[in-house]
Amino acid sequence: MKLLLVEDSQRLRDTLARGLRAAGFTVDVAADGVEANGFLAGFDYDFVLLDLGLPRMDGLSVLRAMPAGGARPRVLVLSARDQVNDRVEALNAGADDYLVKPFAFEEVLARLHALARRPAETRADVLEHAGIKLDARAHEASFNGQRLNLTPREFALLELLLRHRGRVFARAAILERIAGSESDASDRSIEVLVFGLRRKLSEAGCEDVVENRRGAGYLIR
Ligand code: CA
């Protein structure tokens, strides 16, 4: 597994790089955002460990400059910024997970291994998971063969979460992806939307598939 470590503190960078190499990762190191950008443009990585507070170009800008989809590496943000807003901002910018400093090295390893286990995003027309079947072309969803009568937005939400299983979507990200330019849409309307989808799933006998990560957003594992 190839990993790019982006951290401006030399001490932390050296410690992490040593530990990660000992754990079997191939590690490149970058000390600032511009350097990180250069590595990302030139090489393919499985993972990026990314500090947010960086000289020359901050971590969020590095994240936003990364191409979406395709062979994009999985990004674990390591940051001293511990506010919900910081986490949400990083996740919305494309981070896959977020770890607040100070952290134990074992936790970095555990998070990386968890990210490695996540299924890749899929472009399939038919998505199936835990008895749910969603046919994106026919615009039909069912649970154990029983049709779910979803509104277009509930359907879009279910499709989004199924296509990116294991990824947490903040309300703002859901809003951006599925509510589009509708003027009435708000964080609150996303809560109502999630509630409606969960209720319909639950009525069909499908419980607890849409999870709520407090302060971060929603996901289907
Ligand atoms: Ca820093």
mmCIF file of C-alpha atoms in Angstrom, residues 48-207:
data_model
loop_
_atom_site.group_PDB
_atom_site.id
_atom_site.type_symbol
_atom_site.label_atom_id
_atom_site.label_comp_id
_atom_site.label_asym_id
_atom_site.label_seq_id
_atom_site.Cartn_x
_atom_site.Cartn_y
_atom_site.Cartn_z
ATOM 1 C CA VAL A 48 -3.034 10.262 1.914
ATOM 2 C CA LEU A 49 -2.480 11.220 5.550
ATOM 3 C CA LEU A 50 -3.139 14.922 5.472
ATOM 4 C CA ASP A 51 -2.506 17.647 8.010
ATOM 5 C CA LEU A 52 -4.737 20.715 7.531
ATOM 6 C CA GLY A 53 -2.500 23.499 8.846
ATOM 7 C CA LEU A 54 0.309 23.531 6.284
ATOM 8 C CA PRO A 55 2.670 26.176 4.880
ATOM 9 C CA ARG A 56 2.240 27.488 1.333
ATOM 10 C CA MET A 57 -1.047 25.667 0.611
ATOM 11 C CA ASP A 58 -3.357 24.408 3.353
ATOM 12 C CA GLY A 59 -4.708 20.872 3.592
ATOM 13 C CA LEU A 60 -8.244 21.768 2.519
ATOM 14 C CA SER A 61 -6.886 23.318 -0.682
ATOM 15 C CA VAL A 62 -4.842 20.166 -1.318
ATOM 16 C CA LEU A 63 -8.013 18.115 -0.841
ATOM 17 C CA ARG A 64 -10.070 20.296 -3.145
ATOM 18 C CA ALA A 65 -7.406 20.123 -5.829
ATOM 19 C CA MET A 66 -7.543 16.317 -5.862
ATOM 20 C CA PRO A 67 -9.594 14.816 -8.681
ATOM 21 C CA ALA A 68 -12.922 13.324 -7.588
ATOM 22 C CA GLY A 69 -13.638 9.646 -8.241
ATOM 23 C CA GLY A 70 -11.471 7.386 -10.355
ATOM 24 C CA ALA A 71 -8.264 6.197 -8.766
ATOM 25 C CA ARG A 72 -8.429 8.828 -6.070
ATOM 26 C CA PRO A 73 -6.556 7.899 -2.886
ATOM 27 C CA ARG A 74 -8.423 7.591 0.393
ATOM 28 C CA VAL A 75 -7.726 10.570 2.578
ATOM 29 C CA LEU A 76 -7.370 10.496 6.341
ATOM 30 C CA VAL A 77 -7.109 14.005 7.760
ATOM 31 C CA LEU A 78 -4.980 14.491 10.863
ATOM 32 C CA SER A 79 -5.664 17.805 12.477
ATOM 33 C CA ALA A 80 -5.499 19.736 15.699
ATOM 34 C CA ARG A 81 -8.727 21.453 14.646
ATOM 35 C CA ASP A 82 -11.342 19.662 16.670
ATOM 36 C CA GLN A 83 -14.554 21.549 15.951
ATOM 37 C CA VAL A 84 -17.503 19.874 14.246
ATOM 38 C CA ASN A 85 -17.319 22.549 11.527
ATOM 39 C CA ASP A 86 -13.715 21.623 10.737
ATOM 40 C CA ARG A 87 -14.595 17.966 10.422
ATOM 41 C CA VAL A 88 -17.637 18.673 8.284
ATOM 42 C CA GLU A 89 -15.649 21.015 6.058
ATOM 43 C CA ALA A 90 -12.915 18.407 5.528
ATOM 44 C CA LEU A 91 -15.433 15.619 4.858
ATOM 45 C CA ASN A 92 -17.298 17.848 2.412
ATOM 46 C CA ALA A 93 -14.035 18.667 0.684
ATOM 47 C CA GLY A 94 -13.536 14.940 0.049
ATOM 48 C CA ALA A 95 -11.768 13.552 3.122
ATOM 49 C CA ASP A 96 -12.730 9.974 3.901
ATOM 50 C CA ASP A 97 -12.037 10.172 7.616
ATOM 51 C CA TYR A 98 -10.788 12.604 10.240
ATOM 52 C CA LEU A 99 -8.586 12.109 13.268
ATOM 53 C CA VAL A 100 -8.001 14.815 15.861
ATOM 54 C CA LYS A 101 -4.503 15.439 17.242
ATOM 55 C CA PRO A 102 -3.097 14.270 19.528
ATOM 56 C CA PHE A 103 -3.775 10.677 18.523
ATOM 57 C CA ALA A 104 -2.287 7.279 19.204
ATOM 58 C CA PHE A 105 -0.368 5.751 16.317
ATOM 59 C CA GLU A 106 -2.421 2.555 16.695
ATOM 60 C CA GLU A 107 -5.523 4.567 15.895
ATOM 61 C CA VAL A 108 -4.000 5.901 12.658
ATOM 62 C CA LEU A 109 -3.253 2.326 11.627
ATOM 63 C CA ALA A 110 -6.729 1.132 12.604
ATOM 64 C CA ARG A 111 -8.384 3.936 10.595
ATOM 65 C CA LEU A 112 -6.224 3.194 7.549
ATOM 66 C CA HIS A 113 -7.113 -0.475 7.711
ATOM 67 C CA ALA A 114 -10.801 0.409 8.044
ATOM 68 C CA LEU A 115 -10.550 2.672 4.981
ATOM 69 C CA ALA A 116 -8.840 -0.109 3.036
ATOM 70 C CA ARG A 117 -11.800 -2.397 3.741
ATOM 71 C CA ARG A 118 -14.367 0.018 2.358
ATOM 72 C CA PRO A 119 -15.850 -1.140 -0.896
ATOM 73 C CA ALA A 120 -14.958 0.992 -3.879
ATOM 74 C CA GLU A 121 -17.572 3.320 -5.287
ATOM 75 C CA THR A 122 -19.659 1.651 -7.878
ATOM 76 C CA ARG A 123 -21.182 2.850 -11.124
ATOM 77 C CA ALA A 124 -23.490 -0.150 -11.499
ATOM 78 C CA ASP A 125 -27.110 0.417 -12.492
ATOM 79 C CA VAL A 126 -28.397 -2.042 -9.911
ATOM 80 C CA LEU A 127 -27.225 -1.617 -6.344
ATOM 81 C CA GLU A 128 -27.964 -4.309 -3.792
ATOM 82 C CA HIS A 129 -27.276 -4.264 -0.095
ATOM 83 C CA ALA A 130 -28.863 -5.909 2.962
ATOM 84 C CA GLY A 131 -32.029 -6.860 1.069
ATOM 85 C CA ILE A 132 -32.370 -3.460 -0.557
ATOM 86 C CA LYS A 133 -32.326 -3.431 -4.334
ATOM 87 C CA LEU A 134 -32.113 -0.150 -6.190
ATOM 88 C CA ASP A 135 -32.372 -0.031 -9.955
ATOM 89 C CA ALA A 136 -31.046 3.367 -11.006
ATOM 90 C CA ARG A 137 -32.189 3.015 -14.615
ATOM 91 C CA ALA A 138 -35.705 1.832 -13.921
ATOM 92 C CA HIS A 139 -35.858 4.216 -10.956
ATOM 93 C CA GLU A 140 -37.186 1.492 -8.685
ATOM 94 C CA ALA A 141 -36.242 0.484 -5.184
ATOM 95 C CA SER A 142 -37.370 -2.516 -3.192
ATOM 96 C CA PHE A 143 -36.684 -4.335 0.041
ATOM 97 C CA ASN A 144 -36.877 -8.148 -0.054
ATOM 98 C CA GLY A 145 -38.856 -7.854 -3.272
ATOM 99 C CA GLN A 146 -41.349 -5.414 -1.813
ATOM 100 C CA ARG A 147 -41.493 -2.142 -3.701
ATOM 101 C CA LEU A 148 -40.576 1.024 -1.792
ATOM 102 C CA ASN A 149 -42.626 4.046 -2.784
ATOM 103 C CA LEU A 150 -39.934 6.677 -2.523
ATOM 104 C CA THR A 151 -40.146 10.294 -3.582
ATOM 105 C CA PRO A 152 -37.528 11.350 -6.175
ATOM 106 C CA ARG A 153 -35.402 12.925 -3.452
ATOM 107 C CA GLU A 154 -35.657 9.922 -1.130
ATOM 108 C CA PHE A 155 -34.627 7.754 -4.056
ATOM 109 C CA ALA A 156 -31.677 10.036 -4.832
ATOM 110 C CA LEU A 157 -30.576 9.949 -1.191
ATOM 111 C CA LEU A 158 -30.754 6.162 -1.035
ATOM 112 C CA GLU A 159 -28.805 5.909 -4.283
ATOM 113 C CA LEU A 160 -26.146 8.326 -3.028
ATOM 114 C CA LEU A 161 -25.619 6.403 0.220
ATOM 115 C CA LEU A 162 -25.618 3.005 -1.527
ATOM 116 C CA ARG A 163 -23.164 4.112 -4.196
ATOM 117 C CA HIS A 164 -20.726 5.385 -1.598
ATOM 118 C CA ARG A 165 -21.175 2.801 1.102
ATOM 119 C CA GLY A 166 -19.057 3.460 4.174
ATOM 120 C CA ARG A 167 -18.758 7.141 3.419
ATOM 121 C CA VAL A 168 -20.330 9.702 5.724
ATOM 122 C CA PHE A 169 -22.309 12.460 4.030
ATOM 123 C CA ALA A 170 -22.822 15.683 5.937
ATOM 124 C CA ARG A 171 -26.195 17.343 5.538
ATOM 125 C CA ALA A 172 -24.587 20.123 3.490
ATOM 126 C CA ALA A 173 -23.060 17.561 1.114
ATOM 127 C CA ILE A 174 -26.414 15.781 0.710
ATOM 128 C CA LEU A 175 -28.078 19.110 0.121
ATOM 129 C CA GLU A 176 -25.565 19.994 -2.557
ATOM 130 C CA ARG A 177 -25.791 16.631 -4.300
ATOM 131 C CA ILE A 178 -29.479 15.927 -4.340
ATOM 132 C CA ALA A 179 -31.469 19.010 -3.500
ATOM 133 C CA GLY A 180 -29.784 21.019 -6.238
ATOM 134 C CA SER A 181 -31.133 24.513 -6.713
ATOM 135 C CA GLU A 182 -34.403 24.016 -4.896
ATOM 136 C CA SER A 183 -34.878 27.159 -2.921
ATOM 137 C CA ASP A 184 -36.711 25.567 0.010
ATOM 138 C CA ALA A 185 -33.885 23.153 0.778
ATOM 139 C CA SER A 186 -32.070 23.516 4.100
ATOM 140 C CA ASP A 187 -30.296 21.397 6.692
ATOM 141 C CA ARG A 188 -33.668 20.883 8.289
ATOM 142 C CA SER A 189 -35.180 19.631 5.043
ATOM 143 C CA ILE A 190 -32.385 17.051 4.809
ATOM 144 C CA GLU A 191 -33.304 15.795 8.274
ATOM 145 C CA VAL A 192 -36.913 15.492 7.156
ATOM 146 C CA LEU A 193 -35.783 13.705 4.012
ATOM 147 C CA VAL A 194 -33.664 11.197 5.969
ATOM 148 C CA PHE A 195 -36.518 10.675 8.412
ATOM 149 C CA GLY A 196 -38.905 9.937 5.530
ATOM 150 C CA LEU A 197 -36.537 7.473 3.887
ATOM 151 C CA ARG A 198 -35.890 5.681 7.170
ATOM 152 C CA ARG A 199 -39.601 5.461 7.909
ATOM 153 C CA LYS A 200 -40.360 3.893 4.517
ATOM 154 C CA LEU A 201 -37.487 1.432 4.889
ATOM 155 C CA SER A 202 -38.615 0.601 8.400
ATOM 156 C CA GLU A 203 -42.235 0.066 7.311
ATOM 157 C CA ALA A 204 -40.943 -2.419 4.751
ATOM 158 C CA GLY A 205 -39.058 -4.220 7.537
ATOM 159 C CA CYS A 206 -35.621 -2.767 6.876
ATOM 160 C CA GLU A 207 -34.363 -1.292 10.140
#
